[in-house]
């Protein structure tokens, strides 16, 4: 068990944590959520002992071990296997240094060295110790990465480095595993593998993530950090969000009831004051004082207006209606880099109003396909046809199309804003204040660049959005605000994203790039995934166009190397029916949640409460 009580943390005069509490029990899978900058990583650093500059209490079992997989780690001149066993190698060097020191000291100094050596040797033997290399190789073999053992870190993909960082932490078989944004750089297959791994890990796991699909699949509890304080919610991410929405509806109803009561009391006080002024009766003066006292106490006891849990900002896209039935038609498109063919002779059609997701393994050519379609369209190449009444807006993954030396106002004017006030109004819903208009594009963060590109699409009144990872660098409330806007968007969407929760809400069709071809699947991401891949997640790394990697490693799971994780793999009889039932119920849940959120925003609290009851019933059916 690990417990933190009344944790306070400041950076300068700014309070990051103000009385935060958490208690993690053995085997529990906990998600930690909050806006960017809320203090999630800071809190975890305190829990792991990396940050000792705080006030409060952290308790941990005497023999309990904890390992953390950070969000980022520096790429050094090490091979994969050297990186995985590096902590053990450091212990061995320290032990060797102490052994050498023993030979040259005696008396009390020798006692001191022997004590230090004994403590370090106990720690070494309690960890992977002499088995470190064999455990590390077994881990790599089980994931089909055995041939990467001697590969330099710099030559590995971001996803492969993530898997190595996890393996390094697992060598010590920790009781508590802390994962900070573990899904970074993993594609759909890597994320599916990670979900299964965390679910089956025998120890407790704390996950900091913006990946709502991951939090839904693995967590039994959500801890929210907001305003420096923590709040615990039983269930997965969807249960947390539903509870927040239901609480907001109840809180809003109570707030309105209190407002109405105060309004009535104020009317009574005003009436009594008028009567007291017109008469000389002391009794009316006493009645007036009593009513005023009642009014003040009622105001003091009144509930505050609850925070809006639906969105962090309100966004909408104005668009010109398209008169065409066809948004995009691609015929015989091919692309290769040297001898490597990304896609060959691809043909597809997207009709006006469709919301289409483009998915595939890392390196399969998804972003290249989008860029090639746009390039050929601008060149008026006959292989790419865009409907004549379509206004296209492309939001790229790294905002390559924006001049880094220009100001935000400059790019807004280029997009069609006629005045500074037009630009300000267009940017305000995307959380850009007036003073940001003179800010250079090159100074913006990844999240700000994504929000700016979406704002520019609105200025252009685009009716065809081509989006490449639009939720990258955004916190969960911002993602949900964008989703709500895209659900209301009347135009056409073609989107590349690793955010499966986003794709389940937005996409009505999935295009998969695999082995140089593109195949179309009707339905959202979950329907596509189950129909295409079922529950097969035996490898976290998948080569583009080549199926799952098998570099000589066998299909063993990480069981022997992480303390008991079992093989996940074949579909049980009847799993297809059950999985499809869950997919349908989750789609119904998302629809009810969206309708409840809309009712809340519109102030129709009675309807929101009714939908909340239906939503809760559907959620319980999903969990059952």
XYZ file of C-alpha atoms in Angstrom:
624
model
C 0.000 0.000 0.000
C 1.133 3.548 -0.728
C -0.514 6.561 0.886
C -0.032 10.335 0.618
C -1.717 12.620 3.144
C -2.225 16.403 2.944
C 0.517 17.028 0.378
C 1.411 20.675 -0.292
C 3.861 21.735 -2.992
C 4.879 25.200 -4.214
C 6.963 26.421 -7.119
C 8.005 29.830 -5.873
C 4.818 31.526 -4.667
C 2.570 29.361 -6.847
C 0.797 26.482 -5.086
C 0.698 23.371 -7.281
C -0.702 20.961 -4.667
C -2.819 22.147 -1.734
C -3.779 19.268 0.525
C -3.673 16.435 -2.019
C -4.372 12.903 -0.740
C -4.174 9.457 -2.304
C -4.229 5.833 -1.150
C -3.270 2.984 -3.474
C -3.989 -0.604 -2.429
C -2.167 -3.704 -3.767
C -3.148 -4.742 -7.284
C -5.244 -1.630 -7.921
C -5.234 0.048 -11.348
C -5.630 3.800 -10.917
C -5.804 6.561 -13.518
C -4.702 10.104 -12.655
C -6.271 12.921 -14.665
C -6.278 16.704 -14.674
C -5.675 19.639 -16.942
C -2.203 20.359 -18.289
C -0.236 21.919 -15.447
C -2.570 20.585 -12.732
C 0.330 18.869 -10.933
C -0.058 15.210 -11.960
C 3.617 14.561 -12.706
C 4.669 16.603 -9.665
C 2.446 14.472 -7.422
C 3.856 11.256 -8.850
C 7.442 12.486 -8.343
C 6.564 13.032 -4.682
C 5.034 9.540 -4.418
C 8.132 7.921 -5.937
C 10.551 9.880 -3.744
C 12.131 11.828 -6.636
C 10.904 15.136 -5.176
C 11.417 15.616 -1.457
C 10.639 19.336 -1.361
C 7.056 19.235 -0.095
C 5.024 19.223 3.097
C 2.752 16.375 4.118
C 3.191 12.642 4.647
C 3.956 9.789 2.234
C 3.751 6.241 3.595
C 4.800 3.043 1.907
C 5.003 -0.585 3.019
C 8.369 -1.535 4.545
C 9.291 -3.989 1.780
C 7.181 -2.422 -0.947
C 9.009 -1.588 -4.187
C 8.021 1.078 -6.675
C 9.223 1.794 -10.218
C 8.372 4.711 -12.486
C 8.386 4.887 -16.291
C 8.736 8.617 -17.060
C 7.125 10.375 -19.994
C 10.511 11.312 -21.474
C 14.007 9.971 -21.069
C 17.230 11.176 -22.725
C 18.545 9.076 -25.590
C 22.106 8.209 -24.645
C 24.845 6.211 -26.345
C 23.631 2.860 -25.042
C 22.262 -0.237 -26.701
C 18.782 -1.485 -25.854
C 20.056 -4.192 -23.486
C 22.550 -1.806 -21.828
C 19.741 0.674 -21.178
C 17.499 -1.976 -19.646
C 20.147 -3.230 -17.192
C 21.771 0.167 -16.535
C 20.552 0.481 -12.884
C 21.932 -2.991 -12.130
C 25.217 -2.168 -13.867
C 25.537 0.920 -11.657
C 25.009 -1.256 -8.569
C 27.724 -3.663 -9.779
C 30.200 -0.809 -10.261
C 29.403 0.510 -6.795
C 29.878 -2.960 -5.275
C 33.215 -3.352 -7.078
C 34.370 0.047 -5.802
C 33.492 -0.919 -2.220
C 35.301 -4.256 -2.568
C 38.399 -2.406 -3.754
C 38.076 0.061 -0.871
C 37.921 -2.798 1.677
C 41.413 -3.888 0.748
C 42.913 -0.561 1.801
C 41.112 0.218 5.083
C 40.843 -1.293 8.539
C 39.242 -0.719 11.917
C 36.178 1.509 12.062
C 36.601 2.593 8.465
C 36.464 -1.053 7.394
C 33.280 -1.532 9.464
C 31.719 1.431 7.710
C 32.617 0.075 4.261
C 31.400 -3.416 5.167
C 28.070 -2.002 6.342
C 27.645 0.017 3.125
C 28.601 -3.060 1.088
C 26.109 -5.251 2.962
C 23.254 -2.780 2.442
C 24.011 -2.452 -1.266
C 24.433 -6.218 -1.700
C 21.045 -6.818 -0.044
C 19.443 -4.316 -2.425
C 21.225 -5.914 -5.400
C 20.095 -9.435 -4.488
C 16.526 -8.277 -3.838
C 16.345 -6.902 -7.391
C 17.173 -8.591 -10.688
C 20.840 -8.832 -9.656
C 22.761 -11.485 -11.572
C 19.632 -12.372 -13.561
C 19.252 -8.870 -15.051
C 20.561 -9.704 -18.545
C 18.600 -12.942 -18.852
C 15.404 -11.255 -17.683
C 15.940 -8.377 -20.110
C 16.561 -10.728 -23.045
C 13.529 -12.806 -22.111
C 11.414 -9.645 -22.092
C 12.677 -8.620 -25.527
C 12.151 -12.127 -26.930
C 8.589 -12.264 -25.644
C 7.800 -9.077 -27.578
C 9.554 -10.029 -30.806
C 12.380 -7.534 -30.183
C 15.237 -9.946 -29.510
C 17.155 -8.739 -32.574
C 17.073 -5.191 -31.157
C 19.064 -6.073 -28.013
C 22.326 -4.643 -29.396
C 20.658 -1.812 -31.340
C 21.599 1.738 -30.199
C 18.741 3.632 -28.528
C 18.987 6.405 -31.114
C 18.189 3.901 -33.899
C 14.955 2.723 -32.251
C 11.518 4.205 -32.824
C 9.747 6.184 -30.110
C 7.388 3.267 -29.549
C 10.257 0.788 -29.181
C 11.976 3.080 -26.658
C 8.712 3.274 -24.671
C 8.567 -0.519 -24.526
C 12.213 -0.659 -23.390
C 11.562 1.874 -20.616
C 8.696 -0.292 -19.391
C 10.897 -3.385 -19.533
C 13.623 -1.644 -17.540
C 11.111 -0.899 -14.768
C 9.766 -4.469 -14.837
C 13.159 -6.074 -14.206
C 12.789 -5.294 -10.492
C 9.242 -6.725 -10.400
C 7.876 -3.687 -8.543
C 4.810 -3.835 -6.284
C 3.712 -0.445 -7.623
C 4.306 0.563 -11.250
C 3.888 4.241 -12.196
C 3.375 5.054 -15.892
C 3.514 8.691 -17.052
C 1.847 8.992 -20.486
C 2.778 5.400 -21.422
C 0.925 5.543 -24.737
C 3.195 8.194 -26.267
C 4.628 7.056 -29.624
C 2.658 3.773 -29.612
C 0.356 2.985 -32.505
C -2.973 1.155 -32.224
C -1.331 -2.238 -31.781
C 1.086 -1.002 -29.159
C -1.749 0.654 -27.232
C -3.888 -2.486 -27.351
C -0.946 -4.527 -26.062
C -0.320 -1.979 -23.297
C -3.957 -2.178 -22.167
C -3.806 -5.939 -21.826
C -0.436 -5.833 -20.118
C -1.580 -3.323 -17.459
C -4.862 -5.170 -16.820
C -2.981 -8.397 -16.156
C -0.030 -6.955 -14.239
C -0.160 -8.446 -10.724
C 0.964 -5.300 -8.894
C -0.677 -1.905 -8.486
C -0.434 0.494 -11.431
C -0.807 4.282 -11.426
C -1.327 5.710 -14.920
C -1.080 9.392 -15.816
C -2.597 9.699 -19.260
C -4.665 11.819 -21.616
C -5.595 8.586 -23.408
C -9.246 8.126 -22.422
C -9.622 4.793 -24.226
C -6.672 3.429 -22.227
C -8.148 4.759 -18.966
C -11.482 3.176 -19.833
C -9.965 -0.228 -20.501
C -7.620 -0.571 -17.535
C -8.737 1.554 -14.574
C -10.958 0.661 -11.642
C -10.571 4.101 -10.102
C -9.850 7.636 -11.322
C -8.076 10.281 -9.237
C -8.700 13.833 -10.415
C -6.306 16.661 -9.558
C -8.006 20.050 -9.736
C -7.097 23.238 -7.927
C -4.260 21.476 -6.115
C -6.604 18.953 -4.489
C -7.444 15.345 -5.294
C -10.807 13.647 -5.639
C -11.375 9.914 -6.113
C -14.009 8.353 -8.387
C -14.849 4.645 -8.488
C -14.846 3.100 -11.965
C -13.103 3.815 -15.262
C -12.814 7.101 -17.168
C -16.332 6.946 -18.642
C -17.799 6.317 -15.175
C -15.798 9.298 -13.870
C -17.036 11.577 -16.631
C -20.653 10.456 -16.166
C -20.422 11.055 -12.403
C -18.957 14.523 -12.986
C -21.784 15.340 -15.379
C -24.481 13.968 -13.058
C -23.008 15.907 -10.122
C -22.950 19.065 -12.214
C -26.619 18.617 -13.181
C -27.604 18.038 -9.525
C -25.418 20.935 -8.413
C -26.878 23.248 -11.044
C -30.426 22.329 -9.988
C -29.568 23.003 -6.329
C -27.865 26.264 -7.308
C -30.950 27.402 -9.234
C -33.228 26.425 -6.341
C -31.075 28.469 -3.952
C -31.090 31.418 -6.372
C -34.884 31.288 -6.586
C -35.202 31.137 -2.794
C -32.858 34.115 -2.386
C -34.817 36.042 -5.024
C -38.065 35.388 -3.130
C -36.528 36.429 0.205
C -35.130 39.605 -1.352
C -38.614 40.471 -2.593
C -40.019 39.917 0.924
C -37.269 42.077 2.496
C -37.972 44.850 -0.006
C -41.715 44.670 0.749
C -41.118 44.727 4.532
C -38.721 47.680 4.144
C -41.376 49.654 2.270
C -43.970 48.916 4.981
C -41.503 49.792 7.790
C -40.772 53.163 6.149
C -44.483 53.990 5.791
C -45.438 53.040 9.363
C -44.066 53.881 12.764
C -44.846 50.396 14.110
C -41.687 48.928 15.806
C -43.044 45.454 15.084
C -42.425 45.910 11.354
C -38.867 46.989 12.112
C -38.310 43.757 14.043
C -39.866 41.730 11.227
C -37.597 43.477 8.685
C -34.445 42.748 10.739
C -35.465 39.110 11.120
C -36.035 38.738 7.363
C -32.712 40.404 6.568
C -30.932 38.020 8.936
C -32.700 35.068 7.276
C -31.675 36.364 3.852
C -28.009 36.712 4.858
C -27.906 33.202 6.337
C -29.573 31.795 3.213
C -26.961 33.501 1.018
C -24.157 32.100 3.181
C -25.584 28.566 2.943
C -26.331 28.754 -0.796
C -24.435 26.362 -3.090
C -21.905 27.826 -5.514
C -22.499 27.439 -9.219
C -20.792 24.163 -10.203
C -17.939 24.073 -12.681
C -18.915 23.069 -16.183
C -17.492 19.518 -16.588
C -18.459 19.264 -20.237
C -15.762 21.354 -21.861
C -12.851 23.642 -21.166
C -13.875 26.024 -23.935
C -16.749 26.315 -26.368
C -15.881 25.869 -30.025
C -17.974 25.828 -33.175
C -17.079 25.779 -36.863
C -18.950 28.043 -39.248
C -18.957 26.478 -42.657
C -20.323 27.110 -46.129
C -22.674 24.331 -47.203
C -21.432 22.171 -50.064
C -23.641 21.570 -53.090
C -21.599 18.557 -54.193
C -22.213 14.919 -53.262
C -18.548 14.063 -53.670
C -15.899 15.465 -51.326
C -12.828 13.492 -52.474
C -12.053 10.903 -55.121
C -8.614 9.317 -55.432
C -7.738 7.055 -58.355
C -4.566 4.999 -58.816
C -2.443 6.911 -56.279
C 1.010 5.490 -55.458
C 3.878 6.688 -53.287
C 7.331 5.249 -52.558
C 10.589 6.316 -50.909
C 13.383 4.621 -52.809
C 12.542 0.915 -52.917
C 10.044 1.159 -50.063
C 6.449 1.378 -51.335
C 4.083 3.087 -48.876
C 0.949 2.614 -50.964
C 0.328 1.474 -54.507
C -2.530 2.108 -56.939
C -4.868 3.303 -54.172
C -8.403 4.357 -55.098
C -11.087 5.617 -52.725
C -14.105 7.885 -52.508
C -15.308 10.097 -49.633
C -18.801 11.537 -49.911
C -19.887 14.929 -48.591
C -20.721 14.833 -44.886
C -18.754 11.658 -44.125
C -16.435 11.510 -41.117
C -13.601 9.163 -42.077
C -10.637 7.959 -39.996
C -7.377 6.890 -41.639
C -5.477 4.368 -39.476
C -2.432 2.144 -39.810
C 0.804 1.117 -38.124
C 3.496 3.699 -37.390
C 5.368 4.314 -40.624
C 2.577 2.994 -42.851
C 2.236 6.341 -44.649
C -0.893 7.922 -43.156
C 0.474 11.483 -42.939
C 2.260 11.028 -46.280
C -1.050 10.037 -47.882
C -2.731 13.226 -46.630
C 0.136 15.420 -47.835
C 0.248 13.665 -51.219
C -3.505 14.106 -51.729
C -3.222 17.841 -50.946
C -0.141 18.275 -53.162
C -1.757 16.585 -56.145
C -4.992 18.494 -55.618
C -3.121 21.820 -55.701
C -1.260 20.645 -58.816
C -4.636 19.727 -60.399
C -3.413 16.185 -60.966
C -6.226 13.995 -62.403
C -5.566 11.247 -59.831
C -7.072 13.446 -57.075
C -10.470 15.126 -57.407
C -11.912 17.415 -54.707
C -15.522 18.549 -55.066
C -15.721 22.027 -56.663
C -17.687 23.551 -53.774
C -15.337 22.145 -51.127
C -13.188 24.520 -49.066
C -10.352 22.442 -47.640
C -8.538 23.172 -44.365
C -5.509 21.045 -43.493
C -4.411 20.866 -39.859
C -1.036 19.121 -39.919
C 0.595 17.244 -37.075
C 3.463 19.733 -36.698
C 1.812 22.822 -38.263
C 4.395 22.822 -41.063
C 2.270 25.170 -43.171
C 2.537 28.073 -40.719
C 5.319 30.646 -41.059
C 7.203 30.560 -37.729
C 8.244 34.229 -38.119
C 4.674 35.475 -38.667
C 2.360 36.621 -35.868
C -0.959 35.014 -34.991
C -2.710 38.101 -36.411
C -0.775 37.730 -39.698
C -1.960 34.163 -40.269
C -5.543 35.066 -39.302
C -5.571 37.874 -41.904
C -4.127 35.450 -44.488
C -6.919 32.987 -43.652
C -9.631 35.578 -44.301
C -10.098 37.657 -41.151
C -10.742 41.231 -42.347
C -9.939 43.124 -39.168
C -8.144 42.704 -35.855
C -11.551 42.403 -34.168
C -12.561 39.591 -36.562
C -9.373 37.736 -35.661
C -9.915 38.292 -31.928
C -13.470 36.945 -32.078
C -12.377 33.879 -34.053
C -9.521 33.095 -31.659
C -11.258 33.771 -28.334
C -13.197 30.446 -28.244
C -9.862 28.654 -28.700
C -8.471 30.331 -25.545
C -6.275 32.912 -27.288
C -6.489 36.293 -25.472
C -6.297 39.593 -27.355
C -2.633 40.104 -26.415
C -1.720 36.796 -28.132
C -2.426 38.304 -31.560
C 1.087 39.747 -31.738
C 2.725 36.512 -30.572
C 5.089 34.803 -33.042
C 4.014 31.403 -34.381
C 7.440 30.024 -33.516
C 6.841 30.657 -29.807
C 3.664 28.559 -29.587
C 3.446 25.166 -27.863
C 2.213 22.043 -29.658
C -1.255 22.392 -28.119
C -1.453 26.080 -29.065
C -0.466 25.281 -32.663
C -3.224 22.670 -32.886
C -5.808 25.078 -31.469
C -4.639 27.823 -33.848
C -4.938 25.584 -36.913
C -8.506 24.682 -35.947
C -9.322 28.372 -35.433
C -7.930 29.161 -38.904
C -10.164 26.444 -40.371
C -13.117 28.262 -38.831
C -11.993 31.604 -40.275
C -11.779 30.018 -43.723
C -15.294 28.572 -43.240
C -13.876 25.267 -44.443
C -16.390 22.509 -45.188
C -13.747 19.784 -45.633
C -11.371 19.295 -42.693
C -8.245 17.172 -43.180
C -6.796 16.635 -39.715
C -3.517 14.978 -38.748
C -3.425 14.128 -35.013
C -5.647 17.078 -33.974
C -5.729 16.081 -30.282
C -1.933 15.873 -29.837
C -0.692 18.002 -26.902
C -4.250 18.790 -25.760
C -5.524 17.904 -22.305
C -8.702 15.856 -21.927
C -11.157 18.788 -21.514
C -9.734 20.432 -24.647
C -10.037 17.150 -26.605
C -13.674 16.845 -25.574
C -14.430 20.437 -26.577
C -12.955 19.770 -30.034
C -14.958 16.542 -30.305
C -18.234 18.307 -29.509
C -17.491 20.907 -32.180
C -16.645 18.249 -34.779
C -19.808 16.280 -33.951
C -21.820 19.435 -34.748
C -19.720 20.168 -37.858
C -21.902 19.849 -40.971
C -19.024 19.298 -43.372
C -16.675 16.426 -44.268
C -13.804 15.135 -42.122
C -10.780 13.004 -42.989
C -8.694 12.461 -39.868
C -5.529 10.615 -38.829
C -5.382 9.988 -35.092
C -4.051 7.536 -32.491
C -6.741 8.772 -30.076
C -9.144 5.835 -30.198
C -11.700 7.464 -27.896
C -11.763 10.444 -30.291
C -12.150 8.136 -33.308
C -14.995 6.218 -31.656
C -16.911 9.472 -31.164
C -16.103 11.108 -34.508
C -15.580 8.486 -37.217
C -18.384 6.719 -39.080
C -15.978 4.939 -41.444
C -12.399 3.673 -41.101
C -9.768 3.435 -43.842
C -6.808 1.211 -42.971
C -3.410 1.451 -44.674
C -1.761 -1.953 -44.632
C 0.690 -3.650 -46.983
C 0.484 -0.735 -49.450
C -3.288 -0.854 -49.837
C -6.198 0.992 -48.235
C -9.260 -0.960 -47.113
C -12.564 0.605 -46.066
C -14.532 -0.511 -42.976
C -17.946 0.821 -42.001
C -18.477 1.882 -38.393
C -16.365 3.483 -35.695
C -12.876 2.488 -34.570
C -13.924 -0.169 -32.019
C -16.123 -1.921 -34.578
C -13.309 -1.868 -37.136
C -10.717 -3.089 -34.638
C -12.706 -6.031 -33.362
C -13.822 -7.120 -36.812
C -10.284 -6.823 -38.197
C -8.090 -7.937 -35.276
C -10.320 -9.321 -32.546
C -8.363 -9.553 -29.296
C -4.960 -10.460 -30.785
C -2.438 -8.170 -29.088
C 0.508 -10.520 -28.644
C 3.058 -7.941 -29.855
C 3.294 -4.223 -29.073
C 5.349 -3.343 -32.168
C 3.982 -3.905 -35.644
C 5.903 -3.278 -38.841
C 4.135 -1.196 -41.472
C 2.696 -3.555 -44.041
C 4.389 -6.570 -42.550
C 2.029 -7.839 -39.878
C 3.282 -8.347 -36.358
C 6.988 -8.491 -35.862
C 8.523 -11.878 -35.285
C 12.273 -11.437 -35.175
C 12.974 -14.921 -33.963
C 11.332 -14.467 -30.559
C 8.604 -16.866 -29.497
C 5.047 -16.020 -28.480
C 5.684 -16.167 -24.758
C 4.191 -13.389 -22.721
C 6.070 -11.329 -20.187
C 4.929 -13.673 -17.425
C 8.315 -15.064 -16.505
C 9.910 -11.624 -16.535
C 7.399 -9.379 -14.754
C 6.262 -11.540 -11.893
C 3.176 -13.276 -13.185
C 1.585 -11.588 -16.191
C -0.144 -14.291 -18.166
C -0.515 -14.746 -21.886
C -3.504 -12.980 -23.363
C -4.359 -14.282 -26.773
C -7.007 -16.539 -28.185
C -10.653 -15.564 -28.337
C -12.876 -17.649 -26.105
C -16.041 -19.204 -27.476
C -18.753 -16.619 -27.678
C -16.306 -13.705 -27.315
C -17.372 -12.283 -30.684
C -20.997 -11.878 -29.555
C -20.027 -10.416 -26.181
C -17.499 -8.000 -27.679
C -19.980 -6.776 -30.286
C -22.585 -6.297 -27.565
C -20.111 -4.205 -25.565
C -19.220 -2.127 -28.630
C -22.903 -1.405 -29.281
C -23.541 -0.492 -25.634
C -20.491 1.785 -25.555
C -21.743 3.543 -28.699
C -25.130 4.001 -27.017
C -23.357 5.285 -23.898
C -21.401 7.872 -25.894
C -24.592 9.023 -27.644
C -26.467 9.419 -24.339
C -23.477 11.200 -22.801
C -23.342 13.647 -25.705
C -27.096 14.326 -25.459
C -26.867 14.790 -21.679
C -23.964 17.228 -22.082
C -25.909 19.165 -24.722
C -28.968 19.361 -22.436
C -26.760 20.620 -19.603
C -25.199 23.309 -21.807
C -28.674 24.399 -22.960
C -29.892 24.631 -19.371
C -32.499 21.875 -19.746
C -31.676 20.240 -16.413
C -34.791 18.052 -16.199
C -33.929 16.445 -19.539
C -30.269 16.159 -18.525
C -31.273 14.322 -15.335
C -33.528 11.913 -17.281
C -30.741 11.187 -19.752
C -28.348 10.731 -16.814
C -30.563 7.970 -15.420
C -30.564 6.200 -18.804
C -26.819 6.727 -19.103
C -26.149 5.214 -15.687
C -28.252 2.181 -16.599
C -26.330 1.712 -19.858
C -22.971 2.065 -18.067
C -23.922 -0.644 -15.570
C -24.911 -2.899 -18.470
C -21.477 -2.327 -20.091
C -19.680 -3.183 -16.841
C -21.798 -6.292 -16.334
